[in-house]
CSV table of C-alpha atoms in Angstrom, one decimal:
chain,number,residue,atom,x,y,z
A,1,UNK,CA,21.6,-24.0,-11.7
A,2,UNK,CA,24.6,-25.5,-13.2
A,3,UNK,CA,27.6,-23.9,-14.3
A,4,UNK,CA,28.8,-23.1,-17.5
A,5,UNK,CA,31.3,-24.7,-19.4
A,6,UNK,CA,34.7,-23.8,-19.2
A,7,UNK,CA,38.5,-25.2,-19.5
A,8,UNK,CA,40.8,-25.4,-16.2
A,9,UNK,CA,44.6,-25.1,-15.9
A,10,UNK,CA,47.1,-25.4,-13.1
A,11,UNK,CA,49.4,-22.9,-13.0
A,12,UNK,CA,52.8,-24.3,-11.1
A,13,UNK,CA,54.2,-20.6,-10.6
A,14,UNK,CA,53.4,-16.9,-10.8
A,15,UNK,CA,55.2,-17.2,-14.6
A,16,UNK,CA,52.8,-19.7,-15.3
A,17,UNK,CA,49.8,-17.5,-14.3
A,18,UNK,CA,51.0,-15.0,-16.7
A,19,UNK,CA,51.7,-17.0,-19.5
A,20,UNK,CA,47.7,-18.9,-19.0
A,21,UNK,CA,46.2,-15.2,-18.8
A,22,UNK,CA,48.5,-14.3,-21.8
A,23,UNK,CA,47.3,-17.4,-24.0
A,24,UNK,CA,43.4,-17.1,-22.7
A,25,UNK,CA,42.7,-13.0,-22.7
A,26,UNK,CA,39.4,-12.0,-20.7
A,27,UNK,CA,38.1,-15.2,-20.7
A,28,UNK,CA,40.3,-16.1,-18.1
A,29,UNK,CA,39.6,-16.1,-14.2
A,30,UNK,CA,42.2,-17.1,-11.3
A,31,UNK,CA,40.6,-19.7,-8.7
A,32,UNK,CA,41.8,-20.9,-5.1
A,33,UNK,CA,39.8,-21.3,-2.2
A,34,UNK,CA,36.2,-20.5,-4.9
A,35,UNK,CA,34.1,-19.9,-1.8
A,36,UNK,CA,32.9,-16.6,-4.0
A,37,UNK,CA,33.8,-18.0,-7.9
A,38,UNK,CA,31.3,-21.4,-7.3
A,39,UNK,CA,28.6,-19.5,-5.7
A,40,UNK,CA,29.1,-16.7,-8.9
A,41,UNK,CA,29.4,-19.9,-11.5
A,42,UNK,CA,26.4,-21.5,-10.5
A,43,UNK,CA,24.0,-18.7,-11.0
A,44,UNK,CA,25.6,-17.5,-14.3
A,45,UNK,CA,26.7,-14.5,-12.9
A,46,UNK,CA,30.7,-16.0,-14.4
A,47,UNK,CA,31.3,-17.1,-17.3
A,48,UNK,CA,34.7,-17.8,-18.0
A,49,UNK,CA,36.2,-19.7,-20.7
A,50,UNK,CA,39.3,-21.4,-18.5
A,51,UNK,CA,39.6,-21.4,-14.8
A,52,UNK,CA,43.5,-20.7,-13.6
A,53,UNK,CA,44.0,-23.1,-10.7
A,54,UNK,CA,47.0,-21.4,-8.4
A,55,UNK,CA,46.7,-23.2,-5.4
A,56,UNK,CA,50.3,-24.4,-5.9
A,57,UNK,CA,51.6,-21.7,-6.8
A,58,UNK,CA,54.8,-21.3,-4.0
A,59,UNK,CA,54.6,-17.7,-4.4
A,60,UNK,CA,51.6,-17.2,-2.8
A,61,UNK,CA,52.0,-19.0,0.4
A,62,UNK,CA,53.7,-19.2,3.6
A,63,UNK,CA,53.2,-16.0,6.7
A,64,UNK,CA,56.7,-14.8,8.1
A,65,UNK,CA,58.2,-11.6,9.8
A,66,UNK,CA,60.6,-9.6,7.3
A,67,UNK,CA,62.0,-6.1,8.5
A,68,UNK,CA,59.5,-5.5,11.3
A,69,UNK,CA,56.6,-6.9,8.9
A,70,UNK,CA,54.1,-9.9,8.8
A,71,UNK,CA,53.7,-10.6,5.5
A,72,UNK,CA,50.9,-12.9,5.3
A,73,UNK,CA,50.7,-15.0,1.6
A,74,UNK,CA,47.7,-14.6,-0.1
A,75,UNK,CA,46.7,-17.8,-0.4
A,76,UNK,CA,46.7,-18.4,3.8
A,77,UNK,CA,43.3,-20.0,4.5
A,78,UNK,CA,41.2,-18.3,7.1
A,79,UNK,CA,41.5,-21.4,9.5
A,80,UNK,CA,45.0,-21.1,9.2
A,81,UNK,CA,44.9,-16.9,10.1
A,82,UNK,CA,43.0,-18.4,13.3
A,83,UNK,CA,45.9,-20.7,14.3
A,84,UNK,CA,49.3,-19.3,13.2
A,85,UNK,CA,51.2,-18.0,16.1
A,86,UNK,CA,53.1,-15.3,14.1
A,87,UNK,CA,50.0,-14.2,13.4
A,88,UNK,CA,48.5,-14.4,16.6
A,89,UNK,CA,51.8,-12.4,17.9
A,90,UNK,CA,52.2,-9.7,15.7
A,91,UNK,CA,48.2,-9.1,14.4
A,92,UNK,CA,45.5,-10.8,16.9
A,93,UNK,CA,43.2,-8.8,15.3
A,94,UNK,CA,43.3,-11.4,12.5
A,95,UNK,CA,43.0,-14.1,14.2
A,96,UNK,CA,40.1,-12.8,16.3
A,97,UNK,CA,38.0,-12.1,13.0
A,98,UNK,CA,38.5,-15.6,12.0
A,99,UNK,CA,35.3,-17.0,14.3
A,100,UNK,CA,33.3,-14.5,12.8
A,101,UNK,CA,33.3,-15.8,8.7
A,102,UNK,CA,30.8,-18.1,7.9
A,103,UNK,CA,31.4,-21.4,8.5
A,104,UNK,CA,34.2,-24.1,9.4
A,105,UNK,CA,33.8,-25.6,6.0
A,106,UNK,CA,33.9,-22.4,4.3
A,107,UNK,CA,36.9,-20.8,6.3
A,108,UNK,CA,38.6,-24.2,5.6
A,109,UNK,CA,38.8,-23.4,2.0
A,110,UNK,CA,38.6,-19.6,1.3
A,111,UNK,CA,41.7,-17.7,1.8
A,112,UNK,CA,42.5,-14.3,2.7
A,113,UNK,CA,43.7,-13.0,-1.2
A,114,UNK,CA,40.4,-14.1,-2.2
A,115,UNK,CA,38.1,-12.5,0.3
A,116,UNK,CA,40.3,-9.2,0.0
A,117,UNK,CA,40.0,-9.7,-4.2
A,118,UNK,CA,36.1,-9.8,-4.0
A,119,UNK,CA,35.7,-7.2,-1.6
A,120,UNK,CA,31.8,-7.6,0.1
A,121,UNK,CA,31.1,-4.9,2.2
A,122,UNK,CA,29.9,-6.9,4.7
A,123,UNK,CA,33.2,-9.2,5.3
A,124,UNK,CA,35.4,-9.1,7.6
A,125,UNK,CA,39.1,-9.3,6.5
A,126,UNK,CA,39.1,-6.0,4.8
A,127,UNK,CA,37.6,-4.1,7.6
A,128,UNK,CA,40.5,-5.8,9.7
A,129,UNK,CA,43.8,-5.0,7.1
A,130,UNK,CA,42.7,-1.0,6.8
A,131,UNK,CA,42.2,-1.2,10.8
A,132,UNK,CA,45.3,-3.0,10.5
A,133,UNK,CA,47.3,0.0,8.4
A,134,UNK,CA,48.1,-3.0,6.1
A,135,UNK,CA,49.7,-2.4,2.5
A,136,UNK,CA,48.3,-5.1,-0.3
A,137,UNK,CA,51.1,-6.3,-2.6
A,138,UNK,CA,49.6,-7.1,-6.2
A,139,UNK,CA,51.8,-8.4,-9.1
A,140,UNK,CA,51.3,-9.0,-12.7
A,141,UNK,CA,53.6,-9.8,-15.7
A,142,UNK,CA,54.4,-6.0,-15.7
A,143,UNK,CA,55.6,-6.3,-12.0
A,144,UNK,CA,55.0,-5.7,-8.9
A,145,UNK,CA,53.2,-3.1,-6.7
A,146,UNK,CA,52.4,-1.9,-3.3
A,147,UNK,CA,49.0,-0.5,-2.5
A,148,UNK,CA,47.8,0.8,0.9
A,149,UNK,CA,44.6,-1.2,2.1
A,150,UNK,CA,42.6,1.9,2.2
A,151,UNK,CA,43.0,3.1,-1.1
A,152,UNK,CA,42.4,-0.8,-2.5
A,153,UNK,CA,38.6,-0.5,-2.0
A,154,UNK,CA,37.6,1.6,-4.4
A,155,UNK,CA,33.5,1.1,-4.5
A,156,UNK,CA,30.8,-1.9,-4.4
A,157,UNK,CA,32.7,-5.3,-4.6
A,158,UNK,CA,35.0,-3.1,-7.0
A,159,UNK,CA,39.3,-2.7,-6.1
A,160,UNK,CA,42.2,-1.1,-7.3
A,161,UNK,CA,43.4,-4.5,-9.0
A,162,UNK,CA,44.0,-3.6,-12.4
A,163,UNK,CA,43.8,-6.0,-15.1
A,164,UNK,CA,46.1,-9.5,-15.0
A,165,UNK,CA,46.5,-8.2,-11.4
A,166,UNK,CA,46.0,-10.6,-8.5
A,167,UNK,CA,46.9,-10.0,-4.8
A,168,UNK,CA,50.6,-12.1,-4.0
A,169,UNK,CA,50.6,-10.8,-0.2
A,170,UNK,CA,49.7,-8.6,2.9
A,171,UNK,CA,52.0,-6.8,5.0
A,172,UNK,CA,51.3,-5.4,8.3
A,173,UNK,CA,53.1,-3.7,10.5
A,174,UNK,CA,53.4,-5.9,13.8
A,175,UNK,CA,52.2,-5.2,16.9
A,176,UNK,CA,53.8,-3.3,19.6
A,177,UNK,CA,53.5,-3.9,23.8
A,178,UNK,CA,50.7,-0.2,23.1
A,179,UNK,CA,49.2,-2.3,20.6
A,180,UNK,CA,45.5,-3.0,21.1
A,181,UNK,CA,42.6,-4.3,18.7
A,182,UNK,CA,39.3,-6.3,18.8
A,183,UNK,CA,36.3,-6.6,16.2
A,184,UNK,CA,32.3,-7.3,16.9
A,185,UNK,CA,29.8,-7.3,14.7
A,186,UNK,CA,25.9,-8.2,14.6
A,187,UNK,CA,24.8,-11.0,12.5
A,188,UNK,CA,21.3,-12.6,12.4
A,189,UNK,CA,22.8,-15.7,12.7
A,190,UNK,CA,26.2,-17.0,13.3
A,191,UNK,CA,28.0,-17.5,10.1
A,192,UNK,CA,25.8,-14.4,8.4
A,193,UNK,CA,27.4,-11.5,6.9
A,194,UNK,CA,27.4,-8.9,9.3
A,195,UNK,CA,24.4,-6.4,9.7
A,196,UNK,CA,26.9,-3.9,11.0
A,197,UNK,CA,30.9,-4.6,12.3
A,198,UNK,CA,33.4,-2.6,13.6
A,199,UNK,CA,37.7,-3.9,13.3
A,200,UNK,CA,39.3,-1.6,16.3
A,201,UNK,CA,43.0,-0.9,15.8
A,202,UNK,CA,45.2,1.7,18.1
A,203,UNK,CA,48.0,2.2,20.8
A,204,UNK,CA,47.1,3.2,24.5
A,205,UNK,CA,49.6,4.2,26.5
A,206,UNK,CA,50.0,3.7,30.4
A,207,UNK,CA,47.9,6.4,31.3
A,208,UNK,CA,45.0,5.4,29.2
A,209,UNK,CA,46.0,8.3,26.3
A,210,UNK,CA,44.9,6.7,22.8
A,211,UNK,CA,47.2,7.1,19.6
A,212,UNK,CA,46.4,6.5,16.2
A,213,UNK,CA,43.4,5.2,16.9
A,214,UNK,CA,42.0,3.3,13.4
A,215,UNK,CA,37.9,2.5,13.6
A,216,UNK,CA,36.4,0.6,10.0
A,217,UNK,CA,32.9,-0.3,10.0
A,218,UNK,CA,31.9,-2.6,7.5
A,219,UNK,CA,28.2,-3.7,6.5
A,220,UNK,CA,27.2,0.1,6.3
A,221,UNK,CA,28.8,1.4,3.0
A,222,UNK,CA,29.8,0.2,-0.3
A,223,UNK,CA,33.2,-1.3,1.3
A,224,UNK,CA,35.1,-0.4,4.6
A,225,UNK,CA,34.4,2.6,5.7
A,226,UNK,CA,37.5,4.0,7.9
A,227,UNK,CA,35.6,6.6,10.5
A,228,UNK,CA,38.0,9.5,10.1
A,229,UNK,CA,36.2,11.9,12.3
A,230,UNK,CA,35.3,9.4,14.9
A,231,UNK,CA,39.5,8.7,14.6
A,232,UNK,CA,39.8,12.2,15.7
A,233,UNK,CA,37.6,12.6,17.8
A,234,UNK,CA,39.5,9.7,20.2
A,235,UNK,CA,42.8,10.7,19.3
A,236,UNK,CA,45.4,11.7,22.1
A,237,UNK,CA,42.5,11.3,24.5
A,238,UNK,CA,42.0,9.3,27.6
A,239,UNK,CA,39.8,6.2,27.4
A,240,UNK,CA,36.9,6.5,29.0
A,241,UNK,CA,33.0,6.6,29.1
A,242,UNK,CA,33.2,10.7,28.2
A,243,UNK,CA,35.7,10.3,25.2
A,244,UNK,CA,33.6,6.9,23.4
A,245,UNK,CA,30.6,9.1,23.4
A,246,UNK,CA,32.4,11.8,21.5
A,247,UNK,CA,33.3,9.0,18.9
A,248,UNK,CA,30.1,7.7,18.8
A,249,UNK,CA,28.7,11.6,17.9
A,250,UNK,CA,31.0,12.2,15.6
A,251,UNK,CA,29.8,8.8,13.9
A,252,UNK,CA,27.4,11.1,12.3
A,253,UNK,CA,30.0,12.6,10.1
A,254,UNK,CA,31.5,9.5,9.1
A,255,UNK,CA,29.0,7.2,7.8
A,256,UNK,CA,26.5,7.5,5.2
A,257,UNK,CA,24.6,3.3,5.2
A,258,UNK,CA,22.5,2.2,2.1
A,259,UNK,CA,18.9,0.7,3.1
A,260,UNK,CA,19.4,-3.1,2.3
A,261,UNK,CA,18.0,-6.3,3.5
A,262,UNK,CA,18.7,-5.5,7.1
A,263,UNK,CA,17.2,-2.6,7.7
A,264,UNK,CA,17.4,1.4,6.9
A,265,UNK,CA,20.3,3.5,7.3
A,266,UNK,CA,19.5,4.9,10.9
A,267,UNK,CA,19.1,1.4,12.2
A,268,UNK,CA,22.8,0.5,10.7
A,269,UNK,CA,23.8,3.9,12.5
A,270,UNK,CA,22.4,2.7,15.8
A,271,UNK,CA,24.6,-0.5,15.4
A,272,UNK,CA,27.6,1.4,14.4
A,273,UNK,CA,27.1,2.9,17.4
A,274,UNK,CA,26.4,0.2,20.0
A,275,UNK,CA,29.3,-1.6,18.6
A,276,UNK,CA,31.7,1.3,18.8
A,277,UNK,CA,30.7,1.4,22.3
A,278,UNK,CA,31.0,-2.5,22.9
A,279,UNK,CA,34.7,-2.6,21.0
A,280,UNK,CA,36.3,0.2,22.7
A,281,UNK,CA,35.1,-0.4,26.4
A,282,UNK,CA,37.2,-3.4,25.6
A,283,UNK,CA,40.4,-2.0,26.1
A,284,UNK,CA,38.8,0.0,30.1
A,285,UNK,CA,40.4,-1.7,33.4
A,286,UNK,CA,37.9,-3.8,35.0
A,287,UNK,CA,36.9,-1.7,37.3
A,288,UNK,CA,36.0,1.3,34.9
A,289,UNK,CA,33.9,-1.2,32.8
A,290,UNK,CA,32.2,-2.0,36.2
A,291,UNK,CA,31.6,1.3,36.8
């Protein structure tokens, strides 16, 4: 199909943005990478009257450490999430999702403020920033806000950005030497969206005790579901074969999957459950995993 017919506008600066959603009302939608918008233009699912371009906007760019915090611009590509070092110091987790998005050409061009914006249930980057304990900063010509990553997914590709709202950064808190994380997922093919994934965040100390362990499926619920139960049922216990079978039990209390494409919910429970078992033997010595 072809698109419709709209205006386009670069905006130079976050002022700009506001004064271009100020002068075009509803009609007006923000684009940067448009790995989501092109696909949504194309089948008329979008129609806007002007697209704001704010790929230069300064604002927006750049990944540095402030305070004890990455704070990771919204408009970082995913390729670049997969190569810059601060990011591969203080949140591997990031960077190890990157592989796991579509396609070189697509994570070439989309960008982390846009994936986190649209919010599919199946994608990876917002499994990985409520694994990561991440807070989403959003700004609009009212100000400026802060808004914890698991209370930004409100429902089915729906957010907590309000109107005039777009996301201007993520901050996470960087990683410690207890620091451990890892994601898998099951795809049909590679570059799919994931039948069923799992982004691991906690801390394990030297004896093998877990703390504040963070488990988010995503693929099996209307956004990323953060396993509270299965959280608890890890926490301040030792690693090992006996305590990732209670998590994957308490699974059971945790998520609730829609039948889709894929398959019905108990199949997407069965992944849930291989996977939890795959990610967090992970972080076992060798030998144990041998064992």
């Amino acid at each position: 199909m072809k698109w419709p017919a709209f205006g386009y506008a670069r905006a130079r600066s976050l002022q700009d943005v506001w004064r271009l959603q100020s002068e075009h009302g509803d009609g007006a939608r923000l684009i940067a990478g448009g790995q989501t918008l092109l696909a949504t233009l194309a089948f008329r699912l979008s129609e806007p009257t002007v697209l704001i371009d704010i790929t230069q906007v300064p604002e927006l760019r750049g990944v540095s450490v402030e305070a004890g915090t990455l704070r990771i611009g919204a408009l970082t590509r995913h390729a670049e999430l997969g190569r810059d070092e601060l990011i591969a110091r203080h949140a591997p987790l990031l960077r190890e999702a990157v592989p796991y998005i579509a396609h070189p050409a697509i994570r070439n061009r989309g960008t982390i403020g846009g994936s986190l914006a649209y919010a599919d249930p199946a994608a990876e980057l917002p499994a990985c920033v409520v694994a990561l304990g991440a807070t989403l900063v959003l700004a609009s010509a009212a100000g400026e806000r802060r808004v914890r990553a698991e209370d930004f997914f409100t429902g089915l590709l729906e957010t907590a950005l309000r109107g005039g709202e777009l996301i201007t950064a993520v901050e996470v808190p960087i990683a410690t030497a207890a620091t451990r994380s890892t994601i898998a997922e099951v795809a049909r093919r590679s570059g799919d969206y994931a039948m069923a994934g799992l982004a691991v965040h906690l801390s394990l100390g030297s004896n093998g005790q877990v703390a504040a362990p963070r488990l988010v499926y995503f693929g099996v619920g209307n956004g990323p579901v953060l396993a509270k139960a299965a959280g608890a049922a890890l926490a301040g216990r030792r690693l090992g074969a006996e305590s990732i079978a209670a998590v994957q039990a308490a699974l059971a209390g945790d998520l609730d999957p829609p039948s889709d494409l894929h398959g019905p919910p108990e199949m997407k429970r069965h992944l849930a459950r291989v996977l939890t078992g795959r990610a967090l033997s992970r972080f076992l010595p060798a030998t144990e995993v041998a064992a």
